[in-house]
Tab-separated table of C-alpha atoms in Angstrom:
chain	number	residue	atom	x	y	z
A	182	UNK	CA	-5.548	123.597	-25.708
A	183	UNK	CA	-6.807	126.634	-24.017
A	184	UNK	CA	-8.320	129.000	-26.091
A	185	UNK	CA	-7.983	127.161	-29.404
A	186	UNK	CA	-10.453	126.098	-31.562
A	187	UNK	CA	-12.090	125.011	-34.682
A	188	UNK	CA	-15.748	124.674	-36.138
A	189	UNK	CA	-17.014	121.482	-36.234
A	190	UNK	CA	-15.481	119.494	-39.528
A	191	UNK	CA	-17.428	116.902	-41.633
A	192	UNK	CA	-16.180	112.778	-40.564
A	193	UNK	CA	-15.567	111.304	-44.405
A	194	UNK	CA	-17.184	107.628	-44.312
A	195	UNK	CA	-14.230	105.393	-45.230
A	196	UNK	CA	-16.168	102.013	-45.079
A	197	UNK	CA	-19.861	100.710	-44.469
A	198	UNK	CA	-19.037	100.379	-40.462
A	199	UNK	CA	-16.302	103.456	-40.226
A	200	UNK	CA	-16.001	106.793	-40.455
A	201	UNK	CA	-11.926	108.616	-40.167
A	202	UNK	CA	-10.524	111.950	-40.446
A	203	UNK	CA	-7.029	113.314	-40.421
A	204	UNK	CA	-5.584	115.863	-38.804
A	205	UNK	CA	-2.436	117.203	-39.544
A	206	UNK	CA	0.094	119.895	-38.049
A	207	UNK	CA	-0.081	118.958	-34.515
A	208	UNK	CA	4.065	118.393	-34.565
A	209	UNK	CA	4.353	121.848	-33.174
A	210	UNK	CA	2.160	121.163	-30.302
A	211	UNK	CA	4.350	118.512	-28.457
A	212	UNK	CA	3.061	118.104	-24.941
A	213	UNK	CA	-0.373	120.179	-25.257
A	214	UNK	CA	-3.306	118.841	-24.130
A	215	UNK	CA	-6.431	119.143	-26.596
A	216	UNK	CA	-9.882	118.004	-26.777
A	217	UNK	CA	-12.722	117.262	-28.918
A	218	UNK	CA	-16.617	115.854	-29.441
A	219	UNK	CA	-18.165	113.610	-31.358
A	220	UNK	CA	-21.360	114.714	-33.055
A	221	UNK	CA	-23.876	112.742	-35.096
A	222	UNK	CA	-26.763	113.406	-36.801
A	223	UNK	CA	-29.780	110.937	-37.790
A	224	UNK	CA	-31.916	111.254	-41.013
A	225	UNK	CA	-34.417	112.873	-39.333
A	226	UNK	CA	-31.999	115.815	-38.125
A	227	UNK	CA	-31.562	114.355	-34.299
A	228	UNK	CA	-27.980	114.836	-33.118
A	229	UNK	CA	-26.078	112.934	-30.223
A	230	UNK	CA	-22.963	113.995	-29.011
A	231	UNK	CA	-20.403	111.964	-26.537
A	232	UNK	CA	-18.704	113.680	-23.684
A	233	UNK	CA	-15.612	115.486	-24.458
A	234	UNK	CA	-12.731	113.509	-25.009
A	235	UNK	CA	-9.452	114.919	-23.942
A	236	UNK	CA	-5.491	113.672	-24.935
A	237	UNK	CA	-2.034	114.883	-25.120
A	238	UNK	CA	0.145	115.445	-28.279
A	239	UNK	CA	2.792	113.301	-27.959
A	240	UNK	CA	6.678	113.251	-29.764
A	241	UNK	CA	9.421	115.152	-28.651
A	242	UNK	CA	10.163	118.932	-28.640
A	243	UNK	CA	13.739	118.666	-29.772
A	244	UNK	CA	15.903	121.834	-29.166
A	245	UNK	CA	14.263	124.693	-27.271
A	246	UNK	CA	14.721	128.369	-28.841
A	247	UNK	CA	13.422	131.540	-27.915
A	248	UNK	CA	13.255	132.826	-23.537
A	249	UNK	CA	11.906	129.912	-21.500
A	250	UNK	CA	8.576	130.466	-18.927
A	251	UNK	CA	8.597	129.533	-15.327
A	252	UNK	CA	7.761	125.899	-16.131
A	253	UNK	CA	11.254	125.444	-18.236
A	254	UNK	CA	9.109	125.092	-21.971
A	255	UNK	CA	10.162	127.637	-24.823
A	256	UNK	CA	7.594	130.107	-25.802
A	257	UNK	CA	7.798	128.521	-29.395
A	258	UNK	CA	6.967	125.617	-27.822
A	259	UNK	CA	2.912	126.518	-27.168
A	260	UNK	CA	1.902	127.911	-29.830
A	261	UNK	CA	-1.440	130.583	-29.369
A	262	UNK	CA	-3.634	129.324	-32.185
A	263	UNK	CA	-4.841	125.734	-33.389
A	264	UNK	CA	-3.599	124.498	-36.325
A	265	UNK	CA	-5.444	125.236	-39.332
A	266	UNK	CA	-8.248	122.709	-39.969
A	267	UNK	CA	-8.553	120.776	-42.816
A	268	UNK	CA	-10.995	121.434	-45.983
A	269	UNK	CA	-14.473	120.502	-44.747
A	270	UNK	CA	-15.320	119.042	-48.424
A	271	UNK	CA	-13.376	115.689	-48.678
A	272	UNK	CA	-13.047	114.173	-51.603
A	273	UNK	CA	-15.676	111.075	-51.862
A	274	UNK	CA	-13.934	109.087	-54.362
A	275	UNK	CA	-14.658	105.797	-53.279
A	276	UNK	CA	-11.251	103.424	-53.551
A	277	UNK	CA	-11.030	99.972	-54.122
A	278	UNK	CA	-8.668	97.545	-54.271
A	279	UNK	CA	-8.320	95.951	-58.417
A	280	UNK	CA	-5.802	94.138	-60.806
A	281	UNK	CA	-4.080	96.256	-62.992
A	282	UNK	CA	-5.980	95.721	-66.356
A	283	UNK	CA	-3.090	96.570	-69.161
A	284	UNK	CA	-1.063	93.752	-68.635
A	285	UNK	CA	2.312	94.233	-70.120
A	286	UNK	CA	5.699	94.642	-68.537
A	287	UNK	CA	4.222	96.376	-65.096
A	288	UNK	CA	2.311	92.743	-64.479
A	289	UNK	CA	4.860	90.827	-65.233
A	290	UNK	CA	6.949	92.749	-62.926
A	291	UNK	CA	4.806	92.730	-59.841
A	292	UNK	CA	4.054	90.012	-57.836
A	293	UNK	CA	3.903	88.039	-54.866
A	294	UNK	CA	6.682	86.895	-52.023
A	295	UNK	CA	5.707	84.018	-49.957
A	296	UNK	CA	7.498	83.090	-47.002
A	297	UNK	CA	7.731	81.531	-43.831
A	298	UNK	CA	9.626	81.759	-40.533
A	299	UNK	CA	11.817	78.873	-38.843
A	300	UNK	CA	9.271	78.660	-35.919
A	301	UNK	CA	8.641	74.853	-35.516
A	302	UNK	CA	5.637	75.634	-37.833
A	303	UNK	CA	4.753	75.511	-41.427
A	304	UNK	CA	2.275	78.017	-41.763
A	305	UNK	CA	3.159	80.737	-44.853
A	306	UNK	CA	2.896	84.309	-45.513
A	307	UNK	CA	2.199	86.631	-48.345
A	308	UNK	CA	3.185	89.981	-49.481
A	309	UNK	CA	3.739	91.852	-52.347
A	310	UNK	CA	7.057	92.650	-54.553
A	311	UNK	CA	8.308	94.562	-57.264
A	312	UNK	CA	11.391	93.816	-60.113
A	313	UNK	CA	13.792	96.199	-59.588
A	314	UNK	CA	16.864	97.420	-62.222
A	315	UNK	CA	19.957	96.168	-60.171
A	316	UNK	CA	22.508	98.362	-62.716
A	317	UNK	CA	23.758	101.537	-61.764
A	318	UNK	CA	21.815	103.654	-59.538
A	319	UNK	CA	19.151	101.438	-60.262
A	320	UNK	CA	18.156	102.596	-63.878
A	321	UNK	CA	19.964	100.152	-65.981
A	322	UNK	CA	19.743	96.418	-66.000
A	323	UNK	CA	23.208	94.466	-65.304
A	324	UNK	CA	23.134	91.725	-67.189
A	325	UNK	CA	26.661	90.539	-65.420
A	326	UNK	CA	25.592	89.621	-62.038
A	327	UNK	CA	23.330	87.314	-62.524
A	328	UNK	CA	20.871	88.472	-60.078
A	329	UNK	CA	17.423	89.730	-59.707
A	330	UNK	CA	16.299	92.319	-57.205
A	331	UNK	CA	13.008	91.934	-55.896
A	332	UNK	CA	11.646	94.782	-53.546
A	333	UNK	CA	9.326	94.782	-50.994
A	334	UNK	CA	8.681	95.886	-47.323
A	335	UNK	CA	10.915	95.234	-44.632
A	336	UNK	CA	8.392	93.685	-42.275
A	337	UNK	CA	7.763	90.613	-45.531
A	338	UNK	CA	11.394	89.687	-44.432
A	339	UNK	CA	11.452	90.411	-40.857
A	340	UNK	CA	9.288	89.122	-38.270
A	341	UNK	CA	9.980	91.584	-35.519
A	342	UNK	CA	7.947	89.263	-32.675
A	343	UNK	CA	10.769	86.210	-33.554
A	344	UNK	CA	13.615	88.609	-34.063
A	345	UNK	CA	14.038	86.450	-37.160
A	346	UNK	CA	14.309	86.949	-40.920
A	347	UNK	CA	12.077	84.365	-43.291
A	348	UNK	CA	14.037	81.042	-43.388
A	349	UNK	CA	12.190	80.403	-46.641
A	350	UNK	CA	10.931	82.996	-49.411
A	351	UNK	CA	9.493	82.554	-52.787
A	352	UNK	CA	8.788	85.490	-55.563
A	353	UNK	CA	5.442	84.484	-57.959
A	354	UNK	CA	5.443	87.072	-60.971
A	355	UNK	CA	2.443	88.158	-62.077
A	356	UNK	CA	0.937	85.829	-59.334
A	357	UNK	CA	-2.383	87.775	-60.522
A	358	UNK	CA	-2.908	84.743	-63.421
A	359	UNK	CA	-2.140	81.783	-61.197
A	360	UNK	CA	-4.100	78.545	-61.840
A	361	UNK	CA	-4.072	77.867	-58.291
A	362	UNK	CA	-6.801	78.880	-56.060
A	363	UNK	CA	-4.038	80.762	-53.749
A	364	UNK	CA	-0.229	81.311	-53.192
A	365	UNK	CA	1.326	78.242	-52.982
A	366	UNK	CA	4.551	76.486	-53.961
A	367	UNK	CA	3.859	75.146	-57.233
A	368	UNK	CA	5.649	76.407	-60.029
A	369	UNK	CA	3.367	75.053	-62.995
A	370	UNK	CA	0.628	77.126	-61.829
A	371	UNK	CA	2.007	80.569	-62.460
A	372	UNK	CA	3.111	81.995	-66.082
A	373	UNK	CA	6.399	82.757	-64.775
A	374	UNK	CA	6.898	79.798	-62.703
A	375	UNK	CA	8.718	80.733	-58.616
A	376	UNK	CA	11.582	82.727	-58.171
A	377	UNK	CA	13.881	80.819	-54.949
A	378	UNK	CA	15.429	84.176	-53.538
A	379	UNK	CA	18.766	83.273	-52.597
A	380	UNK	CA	20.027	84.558	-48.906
């Protein structure tokens, strides 16, 4: 955008091959086009920089306030400054991925679904889930029904390339301890056994 800019902000290191950084509050810019450059800088202080890269902020502007300029866009539209830039000192906590260690009710409750889609093939899929309360607003248990609700994301149900929901699901509680070497379909080799969800 013309006229807007910040100083150059530190690239956290997210893995040994990538680096990523976030930038938010560009919702209000709908339609602007921005640039930036790439800097890097050796161990020996020698710094490289790529050519500038431009692109647009895309979305939509939704309703237009305020007097309009000769090109039809709001004045609150284009706004006159950049957004403000993030802290330059990122945390460096380094995440990783781990079983949770206290066992207990949370384990027990967590798990994996396994499924697969009616697509002439027999190849299976994995995600996780998550015993839910099924009582009233979901903070009692209903011992009446005689259900379980497992939760879990909408794409572990839905394959949105087949247009088709899983023709076959399993739920493995605390799938964590399994005897097997992976997810599979055998009930002796988890400590809770398979849930069949029921559609």
């Amino acid at each position: 955008m013309n006229g807007a800019s910040s100083g150059w902000l530190d690239v956290p290191k997210v893995s040994s091959t990538m680096y990523e950084l976030t930038v938010d509050g560009f919702e209000k810019y709908v339609d602007t086009d921005w640039s930036y450059v790439m800097q890097v800088e050796d161990t020996n202080g020698k710094k490289q920089s790529t050519d500038t890269i431009g692109f647009t902020v895309g979305g939509s502007k939704g309703n237009n306030e305020g007097g309009n300029d000769n090109n039809g866009e709001s004045d609150k539209d284009v706004p006159s400054k950049a957004p403000p830039a993030p802290s330059p000192r990122l945390p460096k906590k380094k995440v990783t991925d781990s079983n949770w260690t206290h066992k207990g009710a949370i384990q027990a409750a967590t798990g994996r679904i396994m499924f697969e889609f009616d697509d002439g093939t027999d190849q299976s899929f994995v995600c996780s889930g998550t015993v839910v309360m099924d009582g009233k607003r979901s903070q009692s248990i209903d011992t009446k029904n005689g259900r379980t609700i497992i939760q879990t994301a909408a794409h572990c149900a839905y394959n949105d390339v087949l247009k088709k929901f899983a023709s076959k699901a399993v739920f493995i509680p605390d799938q964590v301890s399994t005897k097997g070497d992976k997810s599979n379909f055998v009930s002796s080799d988890d400590p809770y056994g398979i849930w069949y969800l029921s559609f």
